[in-house]
Short mmCIF file of C-alpha atoms in Angstrom, two decimals:
data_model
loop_
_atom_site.label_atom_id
_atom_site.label_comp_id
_atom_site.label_asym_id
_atom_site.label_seq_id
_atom_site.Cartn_x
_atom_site.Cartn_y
_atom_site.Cartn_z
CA UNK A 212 -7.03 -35.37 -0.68
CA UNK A 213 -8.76 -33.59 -3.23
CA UNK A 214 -8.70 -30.76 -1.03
CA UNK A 215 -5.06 -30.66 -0.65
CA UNK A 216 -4.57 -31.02 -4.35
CA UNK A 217 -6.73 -28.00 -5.10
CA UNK A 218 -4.90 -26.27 -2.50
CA UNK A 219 -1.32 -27.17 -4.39
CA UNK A 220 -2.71 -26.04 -7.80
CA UNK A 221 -3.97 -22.42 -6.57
CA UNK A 222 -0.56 -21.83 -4.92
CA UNK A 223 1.32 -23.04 -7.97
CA UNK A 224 -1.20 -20.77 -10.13
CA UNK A 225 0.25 -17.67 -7.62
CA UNK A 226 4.16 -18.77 -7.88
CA UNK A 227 3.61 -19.00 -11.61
CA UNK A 228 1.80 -15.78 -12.10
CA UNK A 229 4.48 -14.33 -9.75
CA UNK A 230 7.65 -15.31 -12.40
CA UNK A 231 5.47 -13.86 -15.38
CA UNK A 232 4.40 -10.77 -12.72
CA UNK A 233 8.38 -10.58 -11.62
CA UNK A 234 9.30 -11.32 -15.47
CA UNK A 235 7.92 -7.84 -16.85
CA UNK A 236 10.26 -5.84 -14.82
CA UNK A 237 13.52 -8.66 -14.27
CA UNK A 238 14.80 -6.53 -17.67
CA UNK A 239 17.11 -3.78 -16.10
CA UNK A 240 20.74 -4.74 -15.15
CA UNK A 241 21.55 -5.61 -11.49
CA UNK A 242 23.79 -2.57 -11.14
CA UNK A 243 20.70 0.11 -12.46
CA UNK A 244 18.08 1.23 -9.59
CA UNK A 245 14.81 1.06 -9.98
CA UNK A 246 13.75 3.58 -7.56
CA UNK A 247 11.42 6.37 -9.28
CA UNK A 248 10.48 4.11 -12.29
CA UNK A 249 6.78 4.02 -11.44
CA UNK A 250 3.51 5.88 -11.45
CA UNK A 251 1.32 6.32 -8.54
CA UNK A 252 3.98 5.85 -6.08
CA UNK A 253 1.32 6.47 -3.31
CA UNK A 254 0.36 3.26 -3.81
CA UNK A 255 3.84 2.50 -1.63
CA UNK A 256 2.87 4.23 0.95
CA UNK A 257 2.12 1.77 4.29
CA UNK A 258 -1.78 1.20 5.73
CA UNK A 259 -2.87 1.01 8.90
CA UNK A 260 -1.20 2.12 12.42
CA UNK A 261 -1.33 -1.72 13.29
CA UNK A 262 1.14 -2.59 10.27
CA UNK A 263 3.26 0.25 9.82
CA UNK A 264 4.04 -0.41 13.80
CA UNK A 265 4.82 -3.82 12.62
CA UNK A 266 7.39 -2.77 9.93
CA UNK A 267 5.23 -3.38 7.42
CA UNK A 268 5.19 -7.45 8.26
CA UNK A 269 1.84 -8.40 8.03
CA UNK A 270 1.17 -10.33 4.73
CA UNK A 271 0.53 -13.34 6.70
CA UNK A 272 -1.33 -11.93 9.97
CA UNK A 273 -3.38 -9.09 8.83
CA UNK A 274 -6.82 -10.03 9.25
CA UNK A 275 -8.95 -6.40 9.45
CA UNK A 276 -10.19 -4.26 6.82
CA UNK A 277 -6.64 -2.60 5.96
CA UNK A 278 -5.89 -6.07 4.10
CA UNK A 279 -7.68 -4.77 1.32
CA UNK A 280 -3.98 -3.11 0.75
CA UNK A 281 -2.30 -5.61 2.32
CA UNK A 282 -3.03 -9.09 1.26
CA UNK A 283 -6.97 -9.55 0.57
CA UNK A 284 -7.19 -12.75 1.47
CA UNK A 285 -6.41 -11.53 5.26
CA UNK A 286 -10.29 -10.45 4.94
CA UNK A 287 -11.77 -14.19 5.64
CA UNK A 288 -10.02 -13.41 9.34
CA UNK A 289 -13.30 -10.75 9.89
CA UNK A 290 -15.88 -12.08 12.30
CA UNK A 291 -18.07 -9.44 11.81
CA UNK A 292 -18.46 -5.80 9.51
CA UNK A 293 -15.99 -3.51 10.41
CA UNK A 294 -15.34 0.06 9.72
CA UNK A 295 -11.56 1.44 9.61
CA UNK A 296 -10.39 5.11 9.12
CA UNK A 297 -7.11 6.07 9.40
CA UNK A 298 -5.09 9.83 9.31
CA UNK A 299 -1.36 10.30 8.87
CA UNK A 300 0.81 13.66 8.50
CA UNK A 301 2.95 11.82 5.77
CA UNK A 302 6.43 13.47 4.51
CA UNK A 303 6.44 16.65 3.70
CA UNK A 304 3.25 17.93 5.34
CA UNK A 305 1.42 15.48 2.90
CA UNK A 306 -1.69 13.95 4.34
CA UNK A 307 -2.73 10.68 4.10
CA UNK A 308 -6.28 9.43 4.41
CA UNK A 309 -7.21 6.14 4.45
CA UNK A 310 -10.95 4.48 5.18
CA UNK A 311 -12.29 1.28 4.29
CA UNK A 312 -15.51 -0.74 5.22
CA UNK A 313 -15.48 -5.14 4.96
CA UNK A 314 -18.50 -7.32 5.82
CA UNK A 315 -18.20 -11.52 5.86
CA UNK A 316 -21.29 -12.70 3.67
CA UNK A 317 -22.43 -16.15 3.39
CA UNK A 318 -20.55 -17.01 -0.40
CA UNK A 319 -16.99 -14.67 1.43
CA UNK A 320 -15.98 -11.31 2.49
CA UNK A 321 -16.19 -8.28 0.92
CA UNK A 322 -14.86 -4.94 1.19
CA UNK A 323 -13.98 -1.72 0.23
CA UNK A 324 -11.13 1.04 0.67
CA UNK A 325 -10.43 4.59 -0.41
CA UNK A 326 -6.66 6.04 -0.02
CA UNK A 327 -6.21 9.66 -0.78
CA UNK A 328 -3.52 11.63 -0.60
CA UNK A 329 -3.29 15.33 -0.82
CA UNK A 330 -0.35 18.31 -1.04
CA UNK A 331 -0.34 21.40 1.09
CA UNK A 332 -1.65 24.67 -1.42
CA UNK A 333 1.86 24.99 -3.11
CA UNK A 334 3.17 28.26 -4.77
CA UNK A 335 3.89 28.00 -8.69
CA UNK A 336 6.71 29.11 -10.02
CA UNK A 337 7.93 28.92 -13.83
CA UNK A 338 11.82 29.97 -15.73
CA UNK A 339 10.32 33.09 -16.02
CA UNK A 340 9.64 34.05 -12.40
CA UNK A 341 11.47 31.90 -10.26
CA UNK A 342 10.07 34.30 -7.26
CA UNK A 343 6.80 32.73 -8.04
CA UNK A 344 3.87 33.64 -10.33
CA UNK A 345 1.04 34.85 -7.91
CA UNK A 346 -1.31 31.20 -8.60
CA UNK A 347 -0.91 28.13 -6.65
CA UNK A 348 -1.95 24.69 -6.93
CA UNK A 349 -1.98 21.32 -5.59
CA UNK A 350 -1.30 18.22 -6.22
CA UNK A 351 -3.72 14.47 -4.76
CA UNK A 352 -3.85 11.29 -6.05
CA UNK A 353 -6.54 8.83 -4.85
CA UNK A 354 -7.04 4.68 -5.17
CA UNK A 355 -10.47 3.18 -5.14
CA UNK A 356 -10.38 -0.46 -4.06
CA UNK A 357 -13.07 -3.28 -4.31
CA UNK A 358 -11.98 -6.54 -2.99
CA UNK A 359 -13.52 -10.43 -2.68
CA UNK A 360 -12.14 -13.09 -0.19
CA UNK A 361 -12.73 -16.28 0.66
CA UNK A 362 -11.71 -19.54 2.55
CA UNK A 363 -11.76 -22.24 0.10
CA UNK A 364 -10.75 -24.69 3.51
CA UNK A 365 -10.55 -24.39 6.97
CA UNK A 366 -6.79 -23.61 6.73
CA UNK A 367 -6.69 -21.78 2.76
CA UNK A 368 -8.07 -18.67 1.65
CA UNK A 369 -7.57 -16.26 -1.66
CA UNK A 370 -8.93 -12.81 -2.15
CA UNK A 371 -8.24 -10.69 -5.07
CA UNK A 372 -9.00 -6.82 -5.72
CA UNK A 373 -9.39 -4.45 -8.45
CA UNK A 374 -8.84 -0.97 -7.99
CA UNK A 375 -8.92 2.65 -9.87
CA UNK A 376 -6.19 5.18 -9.69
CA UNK A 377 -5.86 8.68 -10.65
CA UNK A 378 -3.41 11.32 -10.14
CA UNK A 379 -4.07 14.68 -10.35
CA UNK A 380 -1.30 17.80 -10.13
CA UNK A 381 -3.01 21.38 -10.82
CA UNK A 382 -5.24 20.99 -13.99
CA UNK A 383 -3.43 17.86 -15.10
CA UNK A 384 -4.23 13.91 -14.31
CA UNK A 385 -3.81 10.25 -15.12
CA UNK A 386 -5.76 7.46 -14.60
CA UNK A 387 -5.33 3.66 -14.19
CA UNK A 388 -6.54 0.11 -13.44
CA UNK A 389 -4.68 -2.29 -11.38
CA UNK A 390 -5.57 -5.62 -9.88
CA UNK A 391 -4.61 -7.72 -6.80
CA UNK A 392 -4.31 -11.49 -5.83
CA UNK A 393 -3.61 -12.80 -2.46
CA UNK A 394 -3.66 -16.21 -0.71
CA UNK A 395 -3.10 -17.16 3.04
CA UNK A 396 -2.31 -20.74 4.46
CA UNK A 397 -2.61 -21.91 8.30
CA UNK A 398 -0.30 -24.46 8.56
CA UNK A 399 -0.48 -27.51 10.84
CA UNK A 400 2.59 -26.60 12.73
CA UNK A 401 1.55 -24.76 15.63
CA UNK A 402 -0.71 -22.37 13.83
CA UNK A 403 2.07 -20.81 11.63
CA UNK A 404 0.80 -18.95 8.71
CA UNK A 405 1.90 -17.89 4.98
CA UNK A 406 0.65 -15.40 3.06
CA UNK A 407 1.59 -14.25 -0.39
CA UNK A 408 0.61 -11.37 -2.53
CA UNK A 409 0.78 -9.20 -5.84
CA UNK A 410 -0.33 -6.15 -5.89
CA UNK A 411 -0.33 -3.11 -8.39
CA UNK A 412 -0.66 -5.26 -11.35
CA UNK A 413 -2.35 -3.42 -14.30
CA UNK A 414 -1.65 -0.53 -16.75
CA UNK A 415 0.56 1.84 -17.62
CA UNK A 416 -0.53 6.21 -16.74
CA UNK A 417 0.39 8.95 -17.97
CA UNK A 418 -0.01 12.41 -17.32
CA UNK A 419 -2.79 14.55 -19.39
CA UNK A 420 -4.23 17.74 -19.43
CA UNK A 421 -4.51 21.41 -19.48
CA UNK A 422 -1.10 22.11 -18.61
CA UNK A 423 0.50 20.31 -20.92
CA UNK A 424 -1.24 22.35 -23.54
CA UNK A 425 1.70 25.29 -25.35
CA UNK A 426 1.64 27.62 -28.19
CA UNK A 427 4.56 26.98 -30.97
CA UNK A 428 5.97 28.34 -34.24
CA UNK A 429 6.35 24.69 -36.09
CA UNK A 430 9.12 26.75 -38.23
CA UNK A 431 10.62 29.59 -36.24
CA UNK A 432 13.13 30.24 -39.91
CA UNK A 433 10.51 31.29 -41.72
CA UNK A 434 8.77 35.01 -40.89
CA UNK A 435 5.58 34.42 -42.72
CA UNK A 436 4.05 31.68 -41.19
CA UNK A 437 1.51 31.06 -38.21
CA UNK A 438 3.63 31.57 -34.80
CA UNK A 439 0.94 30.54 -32.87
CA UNK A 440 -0.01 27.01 -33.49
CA UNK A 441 -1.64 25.31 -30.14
CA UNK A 442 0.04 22.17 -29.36
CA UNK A 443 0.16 19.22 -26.52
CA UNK A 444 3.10 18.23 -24.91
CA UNK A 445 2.80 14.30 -24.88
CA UNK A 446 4.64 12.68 -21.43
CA UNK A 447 5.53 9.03 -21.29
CA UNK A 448 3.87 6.14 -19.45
CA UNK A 449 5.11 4.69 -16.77
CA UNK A 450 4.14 1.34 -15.23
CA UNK A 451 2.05 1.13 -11.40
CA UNK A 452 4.82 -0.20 -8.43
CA UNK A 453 3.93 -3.60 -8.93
CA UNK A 454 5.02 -5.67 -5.95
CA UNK A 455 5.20 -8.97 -4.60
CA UNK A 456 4.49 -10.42 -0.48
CA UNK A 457 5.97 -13.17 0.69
CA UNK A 458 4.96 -13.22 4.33
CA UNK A 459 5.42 -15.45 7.42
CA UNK A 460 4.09 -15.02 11.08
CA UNK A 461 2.89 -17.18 13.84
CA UNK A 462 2.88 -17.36 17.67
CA UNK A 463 6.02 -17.73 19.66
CA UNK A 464 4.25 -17.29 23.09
CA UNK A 465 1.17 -17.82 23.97
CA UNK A 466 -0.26 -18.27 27.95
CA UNK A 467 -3.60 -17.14 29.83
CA UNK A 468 -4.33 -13.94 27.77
CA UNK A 469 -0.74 -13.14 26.63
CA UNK A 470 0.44 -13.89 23.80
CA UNK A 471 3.79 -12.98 21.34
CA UNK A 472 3.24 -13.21 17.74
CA UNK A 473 6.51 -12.81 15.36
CA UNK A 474 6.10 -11.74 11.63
CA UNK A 475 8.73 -11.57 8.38
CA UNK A 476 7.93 -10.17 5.32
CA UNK A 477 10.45 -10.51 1.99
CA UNK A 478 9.29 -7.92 -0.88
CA UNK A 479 10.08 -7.82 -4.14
CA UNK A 480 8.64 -4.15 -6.12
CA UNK A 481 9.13 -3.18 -9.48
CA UNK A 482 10.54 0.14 -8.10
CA UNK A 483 13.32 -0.95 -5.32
CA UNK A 484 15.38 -3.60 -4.76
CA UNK A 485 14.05 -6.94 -2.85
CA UNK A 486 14.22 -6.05 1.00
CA UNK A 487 12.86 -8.00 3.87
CA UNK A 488 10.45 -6.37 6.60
CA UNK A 489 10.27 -7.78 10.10
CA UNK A 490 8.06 -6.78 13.31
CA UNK A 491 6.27 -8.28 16.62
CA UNK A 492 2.96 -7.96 18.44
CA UNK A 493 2.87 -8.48 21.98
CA UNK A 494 -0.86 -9.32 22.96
CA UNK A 495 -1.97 -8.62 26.62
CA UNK A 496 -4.88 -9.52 28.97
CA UNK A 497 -6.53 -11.04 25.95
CA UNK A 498 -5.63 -8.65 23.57
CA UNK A 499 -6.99 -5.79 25.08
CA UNK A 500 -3.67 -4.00 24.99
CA UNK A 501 -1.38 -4.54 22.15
CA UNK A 502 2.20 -3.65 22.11
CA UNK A 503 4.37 -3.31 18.61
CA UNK A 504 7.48 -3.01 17.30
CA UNK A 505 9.51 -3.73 13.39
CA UNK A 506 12.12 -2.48 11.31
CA UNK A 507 11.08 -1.65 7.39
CA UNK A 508 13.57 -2.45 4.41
CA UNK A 509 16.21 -4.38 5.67
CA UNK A 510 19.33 -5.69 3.37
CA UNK A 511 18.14 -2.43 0.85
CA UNK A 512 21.04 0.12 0.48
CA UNK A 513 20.39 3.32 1.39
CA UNK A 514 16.73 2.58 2.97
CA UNK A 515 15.53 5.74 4.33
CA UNK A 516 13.21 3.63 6.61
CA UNK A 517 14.20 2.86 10.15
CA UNK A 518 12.31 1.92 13.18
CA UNK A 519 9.10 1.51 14.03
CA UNK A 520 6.77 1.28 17.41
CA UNK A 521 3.17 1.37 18.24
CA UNK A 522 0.35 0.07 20.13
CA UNK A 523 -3.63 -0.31 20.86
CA UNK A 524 -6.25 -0.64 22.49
CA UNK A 525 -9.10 -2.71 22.02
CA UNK A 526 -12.60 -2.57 23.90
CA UNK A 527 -16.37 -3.33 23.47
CA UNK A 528 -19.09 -1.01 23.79
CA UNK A 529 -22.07 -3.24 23.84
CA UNK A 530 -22.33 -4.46 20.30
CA UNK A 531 -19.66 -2.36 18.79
CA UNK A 532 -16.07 -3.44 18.77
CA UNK A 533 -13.67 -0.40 18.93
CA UNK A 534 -9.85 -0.27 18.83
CA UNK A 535 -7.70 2.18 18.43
CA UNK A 536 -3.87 1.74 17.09
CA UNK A 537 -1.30 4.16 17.22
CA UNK A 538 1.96 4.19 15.57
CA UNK A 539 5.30 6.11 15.02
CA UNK A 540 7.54 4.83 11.83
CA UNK A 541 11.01 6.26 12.01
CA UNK A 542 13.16 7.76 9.22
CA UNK A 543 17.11 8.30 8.43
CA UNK A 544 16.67 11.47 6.54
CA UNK A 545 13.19 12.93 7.14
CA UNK A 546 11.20 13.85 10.31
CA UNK A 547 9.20 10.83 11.92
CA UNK A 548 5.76 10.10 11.13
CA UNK A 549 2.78 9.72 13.52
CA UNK A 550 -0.52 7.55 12.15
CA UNK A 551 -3.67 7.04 13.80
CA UNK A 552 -6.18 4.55 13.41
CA UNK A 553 -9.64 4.19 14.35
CA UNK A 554 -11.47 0.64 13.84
CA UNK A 555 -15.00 -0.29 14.94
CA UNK A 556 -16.58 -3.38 14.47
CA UNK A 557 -20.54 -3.97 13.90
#
């Protein structure tokens, strides 16, 4: 009983710090957008072949090192250290890199991930000379994460994370802090789980640097004074996509190696519009092959997601563990986008 009590108060501790979470950015009107209110929208950018595949419906099933961005809580799932890396030709010609390393220990599971993702060498260009100046640049922003799970009981878990963020666009960057919270409950009924998360929440960056630095006459009426005072142009600060997972998954079929496992997802960002995410796993000859499909952003107008597909493969090699996922995401308005993931287990 106590158990179950304990288990009541940490979920009512997440639903509560979800309103005050939710609270910061309920202040625009229904009829404004939100979209391309936030810093460090990288951070918005899908991990892992497995969930994109999924539609990005995995708060309550992920269980592999790519739940470090996910839901860390997911990490009590791990059996045994596992390495992930993943590669992605994102919009754009933007790459995305993505590795991350988790280990169960006797007191929980720890782990930790590194996203980066970097521009193609870009020509600058300025009012001045439209055609281009000669110099180019580019433009990365990366996300450290260090994360802490564990199962509290047999059927409830909580991991949190705290990770560092910098953006960096020719010889100018900002920095940041964010942290994350997750919890994940196996319910009774036929194995059915719930996960919940918030991630991004933390502080506000803005952009510093050399290129912000100018030269200015302070008083361009009078002819006598200094015309060449050095100067900073200050930007504003802009909050991290802060986000909250509300997921649900479980088994709908399950026979002599097969198995069909269904997922939802309903998200709520400081940047968007709520949307719901939705996707299926189809498990065969004991999971050695793994077939996937979802849909991202469903109910948000003028989603520029569509469909998504995927699958994997997953084999031992003696002591190692190795799959590999694979996975296409679909878009309305941009070319689709191909992600490969390589995860072995130790």
């Amino acid at each position: 009983m106590r158990g179950h009590r304990s288990i009541a108060a940490t979920l009512w501790l997440l639903v509560l710090t979800a309103g005050v979470a939710q609270a910061q950015f309920a202040s625009e009107t229904r009829t404004v957008t939100r979209a391309g209110t936030a810093a460090a929208e990288f951070l918005s950018i899908p991990i892992g072949a497995r969930a994109t595949a999924m539609g990005s419906a995995v708060s309550a099933t992920i269980d592999d090192p790519t739940a470090i961005y996910w839901n860390p809580a997911g990490l009590t799932g791990l059996t045994r250290g596992t390495f992930t890396a993943e590669y992605a030709q994102w919009l754009a010609d933007i790459s995305v890199n993505y590795v991350a390393v988790a280990t169960p220990l006797g007191a929980g599971t720890v782990g930790l991930g590194v996203t980066a993702v970097r521009t193609p060498e870009m020509e600058e260009t300025t009012v001045e000379q439209q055609e281009g100046t000669g110099r180019t640049f580019t433009a990365a922003s990366y996300a450290v994460t260090l994360s802490y799970a564990r199962a509290l009981t047999d059927r409830f878990s909580i991991g949190g994370s705290v990770k560092f963020i910098t953006e960096r666009i020719s010889y100018s960057t900002a920095s940041g802090l964010a942290l994350d919270i997750g919890t994940l409950f196996v319910t009774p009924f036929r194995g059915i789980r719930l996960g919940a998360a918030i991630t991004n929440f933390g502080t506000k960056m803005r952009m510093r640097g050399d290129d912000l630095l100018t030269i200015v006459d302070i008083d361009p009426n009078n002819r006598g004074n200094n015309t060449s005072n050095r100067a900073e142009l200050r930007t504003d600060p802009f909050d991290l996509p802060l986000t909250m997972r509300i997921g649900l998954a479980g088994e709908v079929w399950q026979r002599d190696g097969y198995r069909l496992t269904l997922a939802l997802d309903a998200l709520s960002p400081s940047n968007s519009s709520q949307y719901v995410n939705v996707g299926a796993e189809l498990g065969l000859l004991g999971d050695l092959i793994l077939l996937r499909g979802g849909y991202s952003e469903l109910f948000l107008t003028d989603s520029a997601h569509t469909f998504s597909l995927g699958g994997g493969l997953r084999y031992r090699f003696g002591a190692f563990h190795v799959t590999f996922d694979y996975a296409y995401e679909g878009w309305r308005y941009f070319n689709g986008v191909n992600r490969f993931t390589l995860m072995v287990g130790f």
